[in-house]
Coordinates of C-alpha atoms and ligand atoms in Angstrom, one line a residue:
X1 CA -2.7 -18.6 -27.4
X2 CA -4.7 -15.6 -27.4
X3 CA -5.0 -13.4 -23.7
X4 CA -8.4 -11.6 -23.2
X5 CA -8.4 -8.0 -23.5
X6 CA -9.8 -8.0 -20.3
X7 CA -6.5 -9.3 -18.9
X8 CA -4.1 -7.5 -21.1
X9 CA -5.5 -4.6 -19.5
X10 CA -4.2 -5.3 -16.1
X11 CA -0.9 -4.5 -15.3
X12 CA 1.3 -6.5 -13.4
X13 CA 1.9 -5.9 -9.3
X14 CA 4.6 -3.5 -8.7
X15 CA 5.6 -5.1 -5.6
X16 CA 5.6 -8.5 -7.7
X17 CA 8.3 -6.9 -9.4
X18 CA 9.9 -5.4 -7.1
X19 CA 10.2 -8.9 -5.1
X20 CA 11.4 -10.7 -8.3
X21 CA 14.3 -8.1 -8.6
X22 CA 15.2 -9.0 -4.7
X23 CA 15.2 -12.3 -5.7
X24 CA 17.1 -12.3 -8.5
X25 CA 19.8 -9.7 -6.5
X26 CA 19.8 -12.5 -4.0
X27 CA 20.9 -15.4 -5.8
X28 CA 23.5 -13.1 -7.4
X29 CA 24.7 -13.4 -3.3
X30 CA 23.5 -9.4 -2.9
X31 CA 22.5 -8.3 0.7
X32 CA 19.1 -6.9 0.6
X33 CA 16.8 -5.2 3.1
X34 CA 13.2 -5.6 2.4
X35 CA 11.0 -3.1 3.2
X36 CA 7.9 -3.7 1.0
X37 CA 6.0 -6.5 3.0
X38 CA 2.7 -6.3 3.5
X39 CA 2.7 -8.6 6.4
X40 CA 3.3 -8.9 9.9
X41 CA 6.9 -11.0 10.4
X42 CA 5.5 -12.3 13.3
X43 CA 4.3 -15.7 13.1
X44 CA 0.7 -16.5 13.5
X45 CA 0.3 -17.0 17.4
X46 CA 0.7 -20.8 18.7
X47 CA -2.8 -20.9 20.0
X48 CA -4.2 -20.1 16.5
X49 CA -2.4 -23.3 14.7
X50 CA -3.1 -25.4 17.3
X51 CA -6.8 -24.7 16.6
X52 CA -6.1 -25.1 13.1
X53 CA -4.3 -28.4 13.6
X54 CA -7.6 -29.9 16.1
X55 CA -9.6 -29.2 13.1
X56 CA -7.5 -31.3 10.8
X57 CA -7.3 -33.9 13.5
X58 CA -11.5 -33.5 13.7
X59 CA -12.1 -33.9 10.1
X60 CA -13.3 -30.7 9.5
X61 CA -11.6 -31.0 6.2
X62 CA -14.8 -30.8 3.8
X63 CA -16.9 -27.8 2.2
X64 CA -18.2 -26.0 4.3
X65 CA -21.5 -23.4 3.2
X66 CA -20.8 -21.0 0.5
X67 CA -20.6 -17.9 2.6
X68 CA -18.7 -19.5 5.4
X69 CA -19.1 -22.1 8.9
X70 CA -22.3 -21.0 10.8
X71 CA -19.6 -20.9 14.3
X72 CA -17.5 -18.7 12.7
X73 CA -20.4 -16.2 10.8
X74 CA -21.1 -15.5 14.9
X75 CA -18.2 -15.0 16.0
X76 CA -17.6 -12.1 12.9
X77 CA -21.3 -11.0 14.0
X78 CA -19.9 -10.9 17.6
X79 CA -16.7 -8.9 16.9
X80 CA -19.1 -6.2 14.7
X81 CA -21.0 -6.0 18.0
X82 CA -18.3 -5.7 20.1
X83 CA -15.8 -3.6 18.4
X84 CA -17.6 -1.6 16.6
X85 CA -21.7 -1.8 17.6
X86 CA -22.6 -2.7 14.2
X87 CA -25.7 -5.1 14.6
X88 CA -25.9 -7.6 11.9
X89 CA -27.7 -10.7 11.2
X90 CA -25.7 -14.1 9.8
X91 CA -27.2 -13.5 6.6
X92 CA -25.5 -10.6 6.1
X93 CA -21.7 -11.9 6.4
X94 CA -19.9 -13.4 3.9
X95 CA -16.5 -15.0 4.2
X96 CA -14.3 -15.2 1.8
X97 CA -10.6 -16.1 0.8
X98 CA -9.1 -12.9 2.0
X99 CA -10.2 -9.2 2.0
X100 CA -8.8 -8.8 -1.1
X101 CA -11.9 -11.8 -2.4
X102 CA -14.7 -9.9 -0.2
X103 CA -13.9 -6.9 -1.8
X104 CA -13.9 -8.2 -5.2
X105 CA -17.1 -9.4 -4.9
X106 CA -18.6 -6.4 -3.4
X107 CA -17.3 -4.6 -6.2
X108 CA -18.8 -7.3 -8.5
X109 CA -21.5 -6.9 -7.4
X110 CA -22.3 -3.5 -7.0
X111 CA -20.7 -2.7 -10.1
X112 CA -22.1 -2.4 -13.7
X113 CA -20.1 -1.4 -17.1
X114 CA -19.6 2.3 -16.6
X115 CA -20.5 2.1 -13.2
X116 CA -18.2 5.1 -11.5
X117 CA -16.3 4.0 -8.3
X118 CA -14.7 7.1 -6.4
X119 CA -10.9 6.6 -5.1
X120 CA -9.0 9.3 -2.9
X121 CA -5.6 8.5 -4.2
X122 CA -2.8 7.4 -2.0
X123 CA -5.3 4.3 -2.4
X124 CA -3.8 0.7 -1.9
X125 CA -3.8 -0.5 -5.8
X126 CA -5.8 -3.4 -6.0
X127 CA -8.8 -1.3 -5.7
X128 CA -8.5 0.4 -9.0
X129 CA -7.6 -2.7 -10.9
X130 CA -10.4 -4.9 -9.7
X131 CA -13.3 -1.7 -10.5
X132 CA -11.6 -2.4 -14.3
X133 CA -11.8 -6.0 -14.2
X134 CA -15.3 -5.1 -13.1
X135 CA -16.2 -3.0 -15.6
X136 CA -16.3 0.1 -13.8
X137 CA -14.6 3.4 -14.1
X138 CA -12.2 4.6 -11.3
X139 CA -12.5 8.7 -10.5
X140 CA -9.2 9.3 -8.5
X141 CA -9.4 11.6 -6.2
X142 CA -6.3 13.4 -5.5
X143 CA -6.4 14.4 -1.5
X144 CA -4.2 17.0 -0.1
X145 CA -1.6 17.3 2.4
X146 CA -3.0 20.2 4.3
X147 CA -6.4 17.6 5.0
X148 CA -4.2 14.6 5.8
X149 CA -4.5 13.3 2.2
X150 CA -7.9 12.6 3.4
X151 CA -10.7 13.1 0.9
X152 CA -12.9 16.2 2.0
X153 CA -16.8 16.3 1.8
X154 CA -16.5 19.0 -1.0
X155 CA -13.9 16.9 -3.0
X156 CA -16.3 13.9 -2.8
X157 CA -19.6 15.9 -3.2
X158 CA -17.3 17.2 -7.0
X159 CA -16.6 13.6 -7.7
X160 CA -20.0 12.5 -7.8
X161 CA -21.8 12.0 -11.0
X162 CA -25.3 10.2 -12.3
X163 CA -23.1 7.2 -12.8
X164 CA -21.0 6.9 -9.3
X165 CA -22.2 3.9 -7.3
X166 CA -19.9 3.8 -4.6
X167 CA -16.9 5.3 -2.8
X168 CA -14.0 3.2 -1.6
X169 CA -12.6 4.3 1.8
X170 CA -9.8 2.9 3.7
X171 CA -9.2 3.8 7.5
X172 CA -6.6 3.1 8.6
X173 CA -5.0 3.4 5.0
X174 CA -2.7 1.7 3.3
X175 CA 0.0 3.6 2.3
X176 CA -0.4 6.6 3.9
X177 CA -1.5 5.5 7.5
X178 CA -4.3 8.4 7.8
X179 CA -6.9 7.5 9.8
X180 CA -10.7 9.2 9.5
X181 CA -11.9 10.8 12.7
X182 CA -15.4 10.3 13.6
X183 CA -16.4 14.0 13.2
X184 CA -14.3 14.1 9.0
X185 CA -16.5 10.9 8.2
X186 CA -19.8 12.2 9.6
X187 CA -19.1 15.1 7.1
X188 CA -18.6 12.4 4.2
X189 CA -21.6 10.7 5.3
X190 CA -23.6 13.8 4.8
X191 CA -22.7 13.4 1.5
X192 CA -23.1 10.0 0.7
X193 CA -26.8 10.1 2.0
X194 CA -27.7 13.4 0.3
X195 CA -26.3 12.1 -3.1
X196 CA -27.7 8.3 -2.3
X197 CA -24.4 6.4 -3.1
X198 CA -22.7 3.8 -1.1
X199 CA -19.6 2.7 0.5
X200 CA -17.1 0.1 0.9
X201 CA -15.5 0.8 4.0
X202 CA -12.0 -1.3 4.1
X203 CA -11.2 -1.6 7.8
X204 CA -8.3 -4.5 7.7
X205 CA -6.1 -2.1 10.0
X206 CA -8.7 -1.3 12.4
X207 CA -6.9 -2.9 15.1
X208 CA -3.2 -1.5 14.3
X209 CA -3.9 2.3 15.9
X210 CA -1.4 4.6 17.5
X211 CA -1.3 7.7 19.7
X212 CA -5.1 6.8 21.2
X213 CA -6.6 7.3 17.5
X214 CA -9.9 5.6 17.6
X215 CA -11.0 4.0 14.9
X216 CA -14.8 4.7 13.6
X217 CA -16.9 2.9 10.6
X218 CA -18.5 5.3 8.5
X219 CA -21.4 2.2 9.1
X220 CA -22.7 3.5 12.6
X221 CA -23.1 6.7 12.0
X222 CA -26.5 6.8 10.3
X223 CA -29.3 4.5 9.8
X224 CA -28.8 5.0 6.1
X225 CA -25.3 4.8 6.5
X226 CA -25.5 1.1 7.7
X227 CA -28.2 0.4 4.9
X228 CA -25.6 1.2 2.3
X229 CA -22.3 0.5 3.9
X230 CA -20.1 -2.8 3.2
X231 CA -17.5 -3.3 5.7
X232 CA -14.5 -5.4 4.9
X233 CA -13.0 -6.7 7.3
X234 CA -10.1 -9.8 7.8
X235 CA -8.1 -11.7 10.2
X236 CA -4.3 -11.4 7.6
X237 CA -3.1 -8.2 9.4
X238 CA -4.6 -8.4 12.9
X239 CA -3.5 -11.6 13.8
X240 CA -0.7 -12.2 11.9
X241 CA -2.5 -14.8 9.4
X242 CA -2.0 -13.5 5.9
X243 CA -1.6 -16.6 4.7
X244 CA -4.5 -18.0 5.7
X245 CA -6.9 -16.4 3.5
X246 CA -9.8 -15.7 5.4
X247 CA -11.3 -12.3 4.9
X248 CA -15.0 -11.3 5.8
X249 CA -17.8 -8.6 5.2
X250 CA -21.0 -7.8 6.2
X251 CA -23.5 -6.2 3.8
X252 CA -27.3 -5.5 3.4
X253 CA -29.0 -8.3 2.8
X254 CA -30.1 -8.7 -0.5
X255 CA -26.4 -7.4 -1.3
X256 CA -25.2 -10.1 1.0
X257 CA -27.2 -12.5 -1.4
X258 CA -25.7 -11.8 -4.3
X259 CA -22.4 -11.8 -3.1
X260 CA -23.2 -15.6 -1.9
X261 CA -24.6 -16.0 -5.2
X262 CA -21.4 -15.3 -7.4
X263 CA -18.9 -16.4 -4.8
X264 CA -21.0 -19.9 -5.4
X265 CA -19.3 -19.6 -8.5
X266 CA -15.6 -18.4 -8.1
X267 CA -14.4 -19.8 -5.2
X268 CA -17.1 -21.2 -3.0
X269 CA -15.9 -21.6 0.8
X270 CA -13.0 -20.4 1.9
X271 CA -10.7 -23.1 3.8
X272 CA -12.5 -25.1 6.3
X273 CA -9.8 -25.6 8.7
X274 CA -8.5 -21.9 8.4
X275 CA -12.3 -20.6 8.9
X276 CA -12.0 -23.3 12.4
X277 CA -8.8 -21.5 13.3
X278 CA -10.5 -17.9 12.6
X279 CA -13.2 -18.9 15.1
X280 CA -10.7 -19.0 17.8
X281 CA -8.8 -16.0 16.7
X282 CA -11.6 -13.5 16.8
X283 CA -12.9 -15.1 19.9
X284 CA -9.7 -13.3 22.5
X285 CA -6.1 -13.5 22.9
X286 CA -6.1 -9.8 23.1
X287 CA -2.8 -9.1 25.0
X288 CA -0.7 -11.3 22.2
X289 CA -2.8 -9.0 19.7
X290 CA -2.2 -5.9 21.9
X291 CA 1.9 -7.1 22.1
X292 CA 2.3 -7.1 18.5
X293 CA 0.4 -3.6 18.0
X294 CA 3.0 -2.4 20.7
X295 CA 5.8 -3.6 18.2
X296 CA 4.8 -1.9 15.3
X297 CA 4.2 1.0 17.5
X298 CA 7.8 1.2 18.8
X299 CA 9.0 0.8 15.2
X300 CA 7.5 3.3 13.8
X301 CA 8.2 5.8 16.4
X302 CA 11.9 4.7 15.7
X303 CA 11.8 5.2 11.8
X304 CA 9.9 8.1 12.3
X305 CA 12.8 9.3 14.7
X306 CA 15.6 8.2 12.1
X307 CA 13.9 10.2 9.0
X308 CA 14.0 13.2 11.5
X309 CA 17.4 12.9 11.8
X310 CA 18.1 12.4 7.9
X311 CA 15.9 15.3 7.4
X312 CA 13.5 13.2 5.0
X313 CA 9.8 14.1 5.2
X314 CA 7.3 11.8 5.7
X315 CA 3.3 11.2 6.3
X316 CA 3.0 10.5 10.0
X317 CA 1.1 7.1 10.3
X318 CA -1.6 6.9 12.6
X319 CA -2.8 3.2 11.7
X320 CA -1.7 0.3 10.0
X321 CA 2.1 -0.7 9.4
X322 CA 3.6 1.7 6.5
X323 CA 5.7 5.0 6.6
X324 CA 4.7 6.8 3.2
X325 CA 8.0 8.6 2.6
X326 CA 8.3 12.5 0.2
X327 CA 11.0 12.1 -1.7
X328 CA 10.1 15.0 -4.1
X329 CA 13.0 16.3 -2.9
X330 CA 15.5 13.7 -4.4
X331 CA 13.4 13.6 -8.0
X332 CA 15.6 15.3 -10.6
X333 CA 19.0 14.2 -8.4
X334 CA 20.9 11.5 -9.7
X335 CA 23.2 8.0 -8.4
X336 CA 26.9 7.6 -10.0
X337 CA 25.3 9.7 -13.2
X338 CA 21.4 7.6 -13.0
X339 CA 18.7 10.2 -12.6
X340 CA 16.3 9.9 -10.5
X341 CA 12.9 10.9 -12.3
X342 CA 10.1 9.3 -9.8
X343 CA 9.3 7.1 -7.7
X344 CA 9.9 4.0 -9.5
X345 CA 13.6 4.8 -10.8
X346 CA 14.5 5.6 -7.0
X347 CA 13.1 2.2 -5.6
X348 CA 15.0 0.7 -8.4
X349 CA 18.2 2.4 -8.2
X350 CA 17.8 1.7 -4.3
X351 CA 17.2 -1.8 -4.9
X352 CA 20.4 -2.2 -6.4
X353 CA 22.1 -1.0 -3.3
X354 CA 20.8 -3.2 -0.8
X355 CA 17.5 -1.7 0.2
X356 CA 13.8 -2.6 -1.6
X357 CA 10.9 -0.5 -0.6
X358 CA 7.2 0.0 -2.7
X359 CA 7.6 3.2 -5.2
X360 CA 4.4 5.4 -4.8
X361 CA 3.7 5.6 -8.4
X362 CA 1.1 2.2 -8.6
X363 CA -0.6 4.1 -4.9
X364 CA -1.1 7.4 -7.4
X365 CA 1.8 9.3 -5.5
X366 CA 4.9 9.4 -7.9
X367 CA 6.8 11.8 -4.9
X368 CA 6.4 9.1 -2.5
X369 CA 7.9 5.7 -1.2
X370 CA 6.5 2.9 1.0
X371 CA 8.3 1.4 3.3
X372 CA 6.6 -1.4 6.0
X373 CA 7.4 -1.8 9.5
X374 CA 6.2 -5.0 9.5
X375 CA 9.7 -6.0 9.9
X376 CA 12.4 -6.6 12.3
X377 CA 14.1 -3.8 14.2
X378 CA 17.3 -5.5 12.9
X379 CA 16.2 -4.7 9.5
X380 CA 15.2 -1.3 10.0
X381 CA 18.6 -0.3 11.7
X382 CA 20.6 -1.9 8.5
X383 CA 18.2 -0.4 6.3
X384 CA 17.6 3.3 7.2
X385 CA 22.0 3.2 7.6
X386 CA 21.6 2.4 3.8
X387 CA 18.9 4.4 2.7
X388 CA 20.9 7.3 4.8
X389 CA 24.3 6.6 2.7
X390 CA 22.0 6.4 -0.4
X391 CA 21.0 10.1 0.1
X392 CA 24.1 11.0 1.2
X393 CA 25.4 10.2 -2.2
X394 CA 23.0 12.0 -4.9
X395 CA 24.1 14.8 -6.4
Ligands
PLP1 C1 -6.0 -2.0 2.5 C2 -5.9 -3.4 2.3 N1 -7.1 -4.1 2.2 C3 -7.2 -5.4 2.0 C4 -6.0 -6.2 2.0 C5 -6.1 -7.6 1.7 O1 -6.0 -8.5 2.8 P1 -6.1 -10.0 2.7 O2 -4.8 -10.6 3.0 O3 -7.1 -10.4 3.8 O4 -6.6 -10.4 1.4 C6 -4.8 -5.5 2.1 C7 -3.5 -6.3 2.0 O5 -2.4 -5.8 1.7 C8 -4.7 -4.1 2.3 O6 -3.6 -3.5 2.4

């Protein structure tokens, strides 16, 4: 049967490959540690299913509108008041079947064939394959370690040609954990307005801070800023609910349209009983929220303590749940007479002795490795003791 080229083009997920070669390891009876989740391992809080189970028991089982349940449209325009004093009307909110939907459609819909979309690389890889399936043209951006591998207003102000339409940003990042401070994205805003582009502000992690970091939107810092900002936002990370697929923006309005125009046609609603449950997730239970956030916390102080020890270097996370690992200094060593020539063969060669993490290669950062601490403290003690005797053994 013949595949598009459209689809040929798209490579498959690294961590899809990475989690069939766990599997497969694990029916062979290996013990493997998995570090390459991309979820809390908490379970989504009681209070949250039980709201989803009253829906089922209510019926509210049907389509609902296109761009999401009235109810749960103002409780999103609620949290943008609250959290972040964004003012935004129901119109301009659009929910979808995860982030990773909203941001497809915002990138369908702001992009056209040739369309440039600028990426500071580390960037979380789904945003470069779906600007392709879009049409557009990525421009990676490669940030530097001496600015946080944060994208500098000069770096974006070089990226910008006649045919960039928008920048993708992501605060608190995944993989590296950098988070923008108000005063760095005031600076790319300067920019943005001068050279009339927009941006799609990814802001999933916004909840998962450390240290006292606060976490801005580039959206409230300018009138024009808000006029050309689309925020994407979701309830997967914060509230341990990945799998219910309910992500969210907000975008000018006649953007906002659109968006409920072509989501009419790809999915329609998102899950009516999940929306129901959303409602009553954004609407409190801070202190379970704030417990988990403590969690991760305390993790990633302790990994960050045990790659001290092992003399690894690292990007210090501010936000979300990953440690971005250097292991520039391993490339070119080799495992019982296997080279190690990037990011990819290390994951793999690791793999093999009990301990899967994310290679930086697919993030646009060959000298690094992802590891999550979205997982037990069990896991990270067994792990980090194999990933230490790993080291320990190249030559
Ligand atoms: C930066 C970033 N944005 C968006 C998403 C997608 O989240 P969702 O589960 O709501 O689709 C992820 C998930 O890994 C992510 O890391």
């Amino acid at each position: 049967m013949k595949i598009s080229k459209k689809a040929q083009s798209i490579p498959s997920s690294v961590t899809l490959e990475i989690s069939a070669k766990v599997k497969q390891l694990k029916s062979e009876g290996k013990s493997i540690i998995g570090f390459t989740a991309g979820e809390p391992n908490f379970n989504t809080p009681d209070y949250i299913v039980d709201s989803a189970k009253e829906a089922l028991d209510n019926g509210v089982t049907k389509y609902t509108p296109v761009a999401g349940m009235p109810e749960l449209k103002e409780a999103i325009v609620k949290k943008f008041k609250v959290d972040n004093n964004l003012d935004y009307d129901p119109s301009q909110i659009i929910v979808s079947n995860g982030a990773k939907s909203s941001l497809f459609h915002a990138i369908y819909c702001l992009v056209d064939e040739g369309d440039e979309v600028i990426l500071p690389a580390p960037f979380w890889f789904t945003y470069e394959e779906q600007i392709k399936i879009c049409g557009g043209k990525p421009v990676i951006v490669q940030t530097k370690p001496e600015n946080g591998y944060k994208i500098t207003p000069e770096e974006l102000d070089n990226a910008i040609t006649d045919k960039t339409v928008t920048l993708i940003l992501n605060s608190p990042s995944n993989p590296t954990g950098a988070i923008y401070t108000e005063e760095e994205l005031k600076a790319l805003a300067e920019v943005v307005e001068r050279r009339g582009i927009t941006v799609i502000s990814d802001e999933i992690y916004e909840k998962l801070v450390y240290d006292n970091v606060k976490h801005v939107s580039i959206a409230t810092l300018s009138p024009y800023m808000k006029e050309n900002t689309i925020v994407i936002n979701g309830v997967s990370k914060t509230y341990a609910m990945t799998g219910w697929r309910i992500g969210y923006l907000a975008a000018p309005k006649a953007l906002a349209a659109a968006i409920n125009r072509v989501q009419g046609h790809t999915t329609s609603n998102a899950c009516s009983f999940a929306q129901y449950a959303s409602i009553t997730a954004l609407s409190g239970g801070e202190d379970i929220i704030e417990s988990m956030r403590l969690e991760f916390d305390n993790r990633r102080k302790y990994m960050c303590d045990l790659l001290d020890d092992m003399g690894v270097s690292y990007i210090k996370p501010q936000g979300a749940f990953y440690l971005f690992i250097d292991i520039s200094k391993f490339i070119g060593k080799s495992f019982n007479g296997r080279v190690i020539d990037g990011s990819v063969s290390f994951a793999s060669i690791l793999t093999e002795n009990g301990v899967a993490l994310i290679p930086g290669l697919p993030f646009h950062a060959d000298n690094f490795v992802r590891v999550s601490y979205a997982v037990s403290m069990d896991d990270i003690k067994e792990g980090f003791k194999r990933i230490k005797e790993f080291i320990s053994k190249l030559k």
